[in-house]
Amino acid sequence: MDYQNLANTYETPLYIYDFNDIKSRYLELKNSFSARKSLICYAVKANSNLSLLKFLANLGCGFDCVSFNEVKKALLAGAKNYNIILSGVGKRDDEIEEAIKSNILMINVESKAELLQIEKISQNLNNKTRISIRVNPNIDPKTHPYISTGLKENKFGVSIELAKWMYLYAKKSDFLDPVGIHFHIGSQLLDEQPIIEASKIIADLMKSLKALDIDIKFFDVGGGIGVDYEDEKTINLYNYTQGILSSLNGQDVTIVCEPGRFLVAKSGKLLTKVLYEKENLGKRFVIVDAAMSELLRPSLYQAFHNIKALKPYENLSKCDVVGPICESGDFLGKDINLPNLNSGDLLLIEDSGAYGFSMASNYNSRLKPAAICVLDDKIQLICKKESFEDLIKNEVEFLGNFDEKH
Ligand SMILES: *Cc1c(COP(=O)(O)O)cnc(C)c1O
């Protein structure tokens, strides 16, 4: 790939997504469940670019959304309503109402109060709403504390006891249809064992619900399949799916899986240009034109991203690759071995396809960069670089004549 040419055409920083890679990962996961009914629901929050969603929808992929705007984006991208799930720990009334009207597959419920609220809204709309309950299996996923979600100290889901009560309540309601059961214990999981363990706990719960005449049709194992940012050993997909299947002990359900990062992280690269090199008392810094505003993961989770120079690897020395933002936490990589760099040299920040653009901000009044996709050696722009006009378009001039008194 001619990165210099891409930098000249689209400017830097620039997101580059390999759609062939996304396709092969989707098919790999889908096929690993081939022995059973399954629905892969891509976690839209990982990267909600419309072209990317459309590409996945065309492969038959479903979508796991955490706001109604994500549902709207999925529908706009051509997703079928019956392949869309709405999750999220704090859904607003208007989001619940819109989700019901859109007749999506199910709403994942995260608390008793939310269950009662969904029932009330369903009653107003005279609808029997399909729901799934997110159960917190109290399992340690052994990942970064910020992305662990399945322990009792995390805000997500409900206990097994409360879940039972909620299923019984929903079963009796004229306006709720409990069709699914859900858990999601965390992100960037590198070992399948915690998921399989959780799967067993939830499958047992499902069995006891069956005895109460509550027939669950969708067994949603969440997302969280990790990727090798730093040559880590990752989940073995065969063991993962076999473990989940065997935990079901013959119970006949559709398995729902909500991968975000697994499908898109490795597909993406962030192309950035060196602005300056500098040295502070012997410490080498490479200042680039990308920053935490385009890739927050290093700042937020001390996450590692491989950074590659597009020039010969000679005279290597360690450096911190940092952005121009006025924060000490604005770094993209620490202690990276890179050759001598000159202003204008290009670097690639790898594995930036997930939680890159979707966490991007305008901090320091920076403009969000463009994104392109690569498919079969062809390139297409899929998101324009923001303009200064975009940046200020919602701001209203202060004229001194007030709307009303407060
Ligand atoms: C974030 C999230 C996912 C996706 O997580 P990944 O680590 O990107 O796979 C799936 N399901 C739920 C409920 C989530 O919150």
PDB file of N, CA and C in Angstrom, residues 171-228:
ATOM      1  N   LYS A 171     -42.874 -13.315  32.921  1.00  0.00           N
ATOM      2  CA  LYS A 171     -43.696 -14.413  32.408  1.00  0.00           C
ATOM      3  C   LYS A 171     -45.185 -14.132  32.664  1.00  0.00           C
ATOM      4  N   LYS A 172     -45.482 -13.530  33.830  1.00  0.00           N
ATOM      5  CA  LYS A 172     -46.871 -13.258  34.193  1.00  0.00           C
ATOM      6  C   LYS A 172     -47.418 -12.006  33.514  1.00  0.00           C
ATOM      7  N   SER A 173     -46.522 -11.160  33.037  1.00  0.00           N
ATOM      8  CA  SER A 173     -46.968  -9.883  32.468  1.00  0.00           C
ATOM      9  C   SER A 173     -47.551 -10.078  31.065  1.00  0.00           C
ATOM     10  N   ASP A 174     -48.593  -9.302  30.748  1.00  0.00           N
ATOM     11  CA  ASP A 174     -49.170  -9.332  29.398  1.00  0.00           C
ATOM     12  C   ASP A 174     -48.317  -8.555  28.410  1.00  0.00           C
ATOM     13  N   PHE A 175     -47.349  -7.794  28.931  1.00  0.00           N
ATOM     14  CA  PHE A 175     -46.626  -6.870  28.059  1.00  0.00           C
ATOM     15  C   PHE A 175     -45.144  -7.183  27.941  1.00  0.00           C
ATOM     16  N   LEU A 176     -44.723  -8.309  28.539  1.00  0.00           N
ATOM     17  CA  LEU A 176     -43.314  -8.703  28.459  1.00  0.00           C
ATOM     18  C   LEU A 176     -43.223 -10.150  27.993  1.00  0.00           C
ATOM     19  N   ASP A 177     -42.251 -10.393  27.135  1.00  0.00           N
ATOM     20  CA  ASP A 177     -42.039 -11.749  26.638  1.00  0.00           C
ATOM     21  C   ASP A 177     -40.567 -12.116  26.863  1.00  0.00           C
ATOM     22  N   PRO A 178     -40.266 -12.848  27.938  1.00  0.00           N
ATOM     23  CA  PRO A 178     -38.857 -13.138  28.231  1.00  0.00           C
ATOM     24  C   PRO A 178     -38.305 -14.224  27.320  1.00  0.00           C
ATOM     25  N   VAL A 179     -37.644 -13.822  26.248  1.00  0.00           N
ATOM     26  CA  VAL A 179     -37.174 -14.794  25.250  1.00  0.00           C
ATOM     27  C   VAL A 179     -35.677 -15.071  25.342  1.00  0.00           C
ATOM     28  N   GLY A 180     -34.940 -14.196  26.076  1.00  0.00           N
ATOM     29  CA  GLY A 180     -33.484 -14.354  26.068  1.00  0.00           C
ATOM     30  C   GLY A 180     -32.859 -14.297  27.438  1.00  0.00           C
ATOM     31  N   ILE A 181     -31.631 -14.777  27.500  1.00  0.00           N
ATOM     32  CA  ILE A 181     -30.831 -14.657  28.714  1.00  0.00           C
ATOM     33  C   ILE A 181     -29.447 -14.194  28.270  1.00  0.00           C
ATOM     34  N   HIS A 182     -28.837 -13.318  29.060  1.00  0.00           N
ATOM     35  CA  HIS A 182     -27.653 -12.621  28.579  1.00  0.00           C
ATOM     36  C   HIS A 182     -26.615 -12.462  29.674  1.00  0.00           C
ATOM     37  N   PHE A 183     -25.352 -12.584  29.297  1.00  0.00           N
ATOM     38  CA  PHE A 183     -24.263 -12.155  30.183  1.00  0.00           C
ATOM     39  C   PHE A 183     -23.140 -11.600  29.318  1.00  0.00           C
ATOM     40  N   HIS A 184     -22.324 -10.771  29.901  1.00  0.00           N
ATOM     41  CA  HIS A 184     -21.148 -10.211  29.205  1.00  0.00           C
ATOM     42  C   HIS A 184     -20.174  -9.861  30.314  1.00  0.00           C
ATOM     43  N   ILE A 185     -19.097 -10.626  30.454  1.00  0.00           N
ATOM     44  CA  ILE A 185     -18.280 -10.499  31.669  1.00  0.00           C
ATOM     45  C   ILE A 185     -17.103  -9.544  31.511  1.00  0.00           C
ATOM     46  N   GLY A 186     -16.861  -9.059  30.298  1.00  0.00           N
ATOM     47  CA  GLY A 186     -15.768  -8.104  30.142  1.00  0.00           C
ATOM     48  C   GLY A 186     -15.227  -8.095  28.735  1.00  0.00           C
ATOM     49  N   SER A 187     -14.253  -7.228  28.514  1.00  0.00           N
ATOM     50  CA  SER A 187     -13.680  -7.060  27.188  1.00  0.00           C
ATOM     51  C   SER A 187     -12.225  -7.516  27.162  1.00  0.00           C
ATOM     52  N   GLN A 188     -11.739  -7.707  25.948  1.00  0.00           N
ATOM     53  CA  GLN A 188     -10.338  -8.093  25.738  1.00  0.00           C
ATOM     54  C   GLN A 188      -9.983  -9.326  26.586  1.00  0.00           C
ATOM     55  N   LEU A 189     -10.870 -10.346  26.538  1.00  0.00           N
ATOM     56  CA  LEU A 189     -10.608 -11.590  27.259  1.00  0.00           C
ATOM     57  C   LEU A 189      -9.660 -12.446  26.424  1.00  0.00           C
ATOM     58  N   LEU A 190      -8.637 -12.964  27.076  1.00  0.00           N
ATOM     59  CA  LEU A 190      -7.623 -13.728  26.356  1.00  0.00           C
ATOM     60  C   LEU A 190      -7.719 -15.212  26.669  1.00  0.00           C
ATOM     61  N   ASP A 191      -8.648 -15.550  27.541  1.00  0.00           N
ATOM     62  CA  ASP A 191      -8.793 -16.939  27.960  1.00  0.00           C
ATOM     63  C   ASP A 191     -10.281 -17.274  27.900  1.00  0.00           C
ATOM     64  N   GLU A 192     -10.626 -18.408  27.291  1.00  0.00           N
ATOM     65  CA  GLU A 192     -12.041 -18.752  27.134  1.00  0.00           C
ATOM     66  C   GLU A 192     -12.659 -19.284  28.431  1.00  0.00           C
ATOM     67  N   GLN A 193     -11.799 -19.724  29.394  1.00  0.00           N
ATOM     68  CA  GLN A 193     -12.340 -20.384  30.592  1.00  0.00           C
ATOM     69  C   GLN A 193     -13.374 -19.562  31.372  1.00  0.00           C
ATOM     70  N   PRO A 194     -13.094 -18.269  31.658  1.00  0.00           N
ATOM     71  CA  PRO A 194     -14.108 -17.503  32.403  1.00  0.00           C
ATOM     72  C   PRO A 194     -15.453 -17.430  31.659  1.00  0.00           C
ATOM     73  N   ILE A 195     -15.422 -17.336  30.332  1.00  0.00           N
ATOM     74  CA  ILE A 195     -16.677 -17.278  29.575  1.00  0.00           C
ATOM     75  C   ILE A 195     -17.409 -18.619  29.664  1.00  0.00           C
ATOM     76  N   ILE A 196     -16.650 -19.700  29.578  1.00  0.00           N
ATOM     77  CA  ILE A 196     -17.274 -21.028  29.630  1.00  0.00           C
ATOM     78  C   ILE A 196     -17.858 -21.283  31.023  1.00  0.00           C
ATOM     79  N   GLU A 197     -17.114 -20.808  32.040  1.00  0.00           N
ATOM     80  CA  GLU A 197     -17.587 -20.937  33.415  1.00  0.00           C
ATOM     81  C   GLU A 197     -18.897 -20.164  33.591  1.00  0.00           C
ATOM     82  N   ALA A 198     -18.908 -18.933  33.092  1.00  0.00           N
ATOM     83  CA  ALA A 198     -20.121 -18.109  33.170  1.00  0.00           C
ATOM     84  C   ALA A 198     -21.254 -18.781  32.401  1.00  0.00           C
ATOM     85  N   SER A 199     -20.893 -19.337  31.261  1.00  0.00           N
ATOM     86  CA  SER A 199     -21.858 -20.002  30.401  1.00  0.00           C
ATOM     87  C   SER A 199     -22.552 -21.155  31.131  1.00  0.00           C
ATOM     88  N   LYS A 200     -21.772 -21.893  31.907  1.00  0.00           N
ATOM     89  CA  LYS A 200     -22.340 -23.016  32.675  1.00  0.00           C
ATOM     90  C   LYS A 200     -23.330 -22.504  33.721  1.00  0.00           C
ATOM     91  N   ILE A 201     -22.923 -21.441  34.413  1.00  0.00           N
ATOM     92  CA  ILE A 201     -23.788 -20.879  35.456  1.00  0.00           C
ATOM     93  C   ILE A 201     -25.112 -20.411  34.849  1.00  0.00           C
ATOM     94  N   ILE A 202     -25.008 -19.735  33.705  1.00  0.00           N
ATOM     95  CA  ILE A 202     -26.214 -19.175  33.083  1.00  0.00           C
ATOM     96  C   ILE A 202     -27.062 -20.291  32.452  1.00  0.00           C
ATOM     97  N   ALA A 203     -26.388 -21.320  31.925  1.00  0.00           N
ATOM     98  CA  ALA A 203     -27.140 -22.451  31.355  1.00  0.00           C
ATOM     99  C   ALA A 203     -27.917 -23.194  32.447  1.00  0.00           C
ATOM    100  N   ASP A 204     -27.329 -23.281  33.640  1.00  0.00           N
ATOM    101  CA  ASP A 204     -28.033 -23.895  34.781  1.00  0.00           C
ATOM    102  C   ASP A 204     -29.263 -23.084  35.149  1.00  0.00           C
ATOM    103  N   LEU A 205     -29.078 -21.765  35.164  1.00  0.00           N
ATOM    104  CA  LEU A 205     -30.206 -20.884  35.472  1.00  0.00           C
ATOM    105  C   LEU A 205     -31.314 -21.087  34.434  1.00  0.00           C
ATOM    106  N   MET A 206     -30.898 -21.193  33.174  1.00  0.00           N
ATOM    107  CA  MET A 206     -31.869 -21.365  32.082  1.00  0.00           C
ATOM    108  C   MET A 206     -32.663 -22.662  32.275  1.00  0.00           C
ATOM    109  N   LYS A 207     -31.958 -23.680  32.730  1.00  0.00           N
ATOM    110  CA  LYS A 207     -32.606 -24.964  32.965  1.00  0.00           C
ATOM    111  C   LYS A 207     -33.644 -24.850  34.083  1.00  0.00           C
ATOM    112  N   SER A 208     -33.288 -24.151  35.144  1.00  0.00           N
ATOM    113  CA  SER A 208     -34.254 -24.023  36.242  1.00  0.00           C
ATOM    114  C   SER A 208     -35.433 -23.146  35.825  1.00  0.00           C
ATOM    115  N   LEU A 209     -35.204 -22.230  34.886  1.00  0.00           N
ATOM    116  CA  LEU A 209     -36.317 -21.416  34.381  1.00  0.00           C
ATOM    117  C   LEU A 209     -37.273 -22.285  33.555  1.00  0.00           C
ATOM    118  N   LYS A 210     -36.673 -23.193  32.817  1.00  0.00           N
ATOM    119  CA  LYS A 210     -37.464 -24.107  31.983  1.00  0.00           C
ATOM    120  C   LYS A 210     -38.459 -24.886  32.855  1.00  0.00           C
ATOM    121  N   ALA A 211     -37.971 -25.306  34.033  1.00  0.00           N
ATOM    122  CA  ALA A 211     -38.826 -26.038  34.983  1.00  0.00           C
ATOM    123  C   ALA A 211     -39.993 -25.171  35.447  1.00  0.00           C
ATOM    124  N   LEU A 212     -39.817 -23.854  35.347  1.00  0.00           N
ATOM    125  CA  LEU A 212     -40.897 -22.930  35.729  1.00  0.00           C
ATOM    126  C   LEU A 212     -41.714 -22.521  34.495  1.00  0.00           C
ATOM    127  N   ASP A 213     -41.520 -23.277  33.398  1.00  0.00           N
ATOM    128  CA  ASP A 213     -42.270 -23.037  32.168  1.00  0.00           C
ATOM    129  C   ASP A 213     -41.865 -21.725  31.476  1.00  0.00           C
ATOM    130  N   ILE A 214     -40.634 -21.284  31.750  1.00  0.00           N
ATOM    131  CA  ILE A 214     -40.116 -20.102  31.044  1.00  0.00           C
ATOM    132  C   ILE A 214     -39.121 -20.614  30.012  1.00  0.00           C
ATOM    133  N   ASP A 215     -39.515 -20.475  28.752  1.00  0.00           N
ATOM    134  CA  ASP A 215     -38.771 -21.109  27.678  1.00  0.00           C
ATOM    135  C   ASP A 215     -37.875 -20.081  26.970  1.00  0.00           C
ATOM    136  N   ILE A 216     -36.593 -20.104  27.310  1.00  0.00           N
ATOM    137  CA  ILE A 216     -35.647 -19.145  26.726  1.00  0.00           C
ATOM    138  C   ILE A 216     -35.217 -19.632  25.334  1.00  0.00           C
ATOM    139  N   LYS A 217     -35.272 -18.715  24.364  1.00  0.00           N
ATOM    140  CA  LYS A 217     -34.895 -19.097  22.994  1.00  0.00           C
ATOM    141  C   LYS A 217     -33.512 -18.589  22.598  1.00  0.00           C
ATOM    142  N   PHE A 218     -33.051 -17.507  23.240  1.00  0.00           N
ATOM    143  CA  PHE A 218     -31.759 -16.918  22.865  1.00  0.00           C
ATOM    144  C   PHE A 218     -30.801 -16.914  24.047  1.00  0.00           C
ATOM    145  N   PHE A 219     -29.675 -17.552  23.841  1.00  0.00           N
ATOM    146  CA  PHE A 219     -28.639 -17.647  24.865  1.00  0.00           C
ATOM    147  C   PHE A 219     -27.501 -16.723  24.444  1.00  0.00           C
ATOM    148  N   ASP A 220     -27.434 -15.552  25.083  1.00  0.00           N
ATOM    149  CA  ASP A 220     -26.525 -14.500  24.622  1.00  0.00           C
ATOM    150  C   ASP A 220     -25.275 -14.469  25.499  1.00  0.00           C
ATOM    151  N   VAL A 221     -24.161 -14.871  24.903  1.00  0.00           N
ATOM    152  CA  VAL A 221     -22.914 -15.008  25.662  1.00  0.00           C
ATOM    153  C   VAL A 221     -22.077 -13.730  25.678  1.00  0.00           C
ATOM    154  N   GLY A 222     -22.646 -12.615  25.165  1.00  0.00           N
ATOM    155  CA  GLY A 222     -21.920 -11.344  25.196  1.00  0.00           C
ATOM    156  C   GLY A 222     -20.762 -11.318  24.217  1.00  0.00           C
ATOM    157  N   GLY A 223     -19.924 -10.315  24.387  1.00  0.00           N
ATOM    158  CA  GLY A 223     -18.753 -10.183  23.496  1.00  0.00           C
ATOM    159  C   GLY A 223     -17.495 -10.428  24.297  1.00  0.00           C
ATOM    160  N   GLY A 224     -16.482  -9.642  24.024  1.00  0.00           N
ATOM    161  CA  GLY A 224     -15.288  -9.680  24.860  1.00  0.00           C
ATOM    162  C   GLY A 224     -14.141 -10.510  24.334  1.00  0.00           C
ATOM    163  N   ILE A 225     -14.317 -11.177  23.193  1.00  0.00           N
ATOM    164  CA  ILE A 225     -13.206 -11.981  22.659  1.00  0.00           C
ATOM    165  C   ILE A 225     -12.033 -11.043  22.361  1.00  0.00           C
ATOM    166  N   GLY A 226     -10.904 -11.308  23.003  1.00  0.00           N
ATOM    167  CA  GLY A 226      -9.758 -10.408  22.896  1.00  0.00           C
ATOM    168  C   GLY A 226      -8.963 -10.593  21.612  1.00  0.00           C
ATOM    169  N   VAL A 227      -8.084  -9.639  21.346  1.00  0.00           N
ATOM    170  CA  VAL A 227      -7.197  -9.739  20.180  1.00  0.00           C
ATOM    171  C   VAL A 227      -5.753  -9.549  20.639  1.00  0.00           C
ATOM    172  N   ASP A 228      -4.817  -9.958  19.790  1.00  0.00           N
ATOM    173  CA  ASP A 228      -3.403  -9.875  20.165  1.00  0.00           C
ATOM    174  C   ASP A 228      -2.823  -8.527  19.768  1.00  0.00           C
TER     175      ASP A 228
END
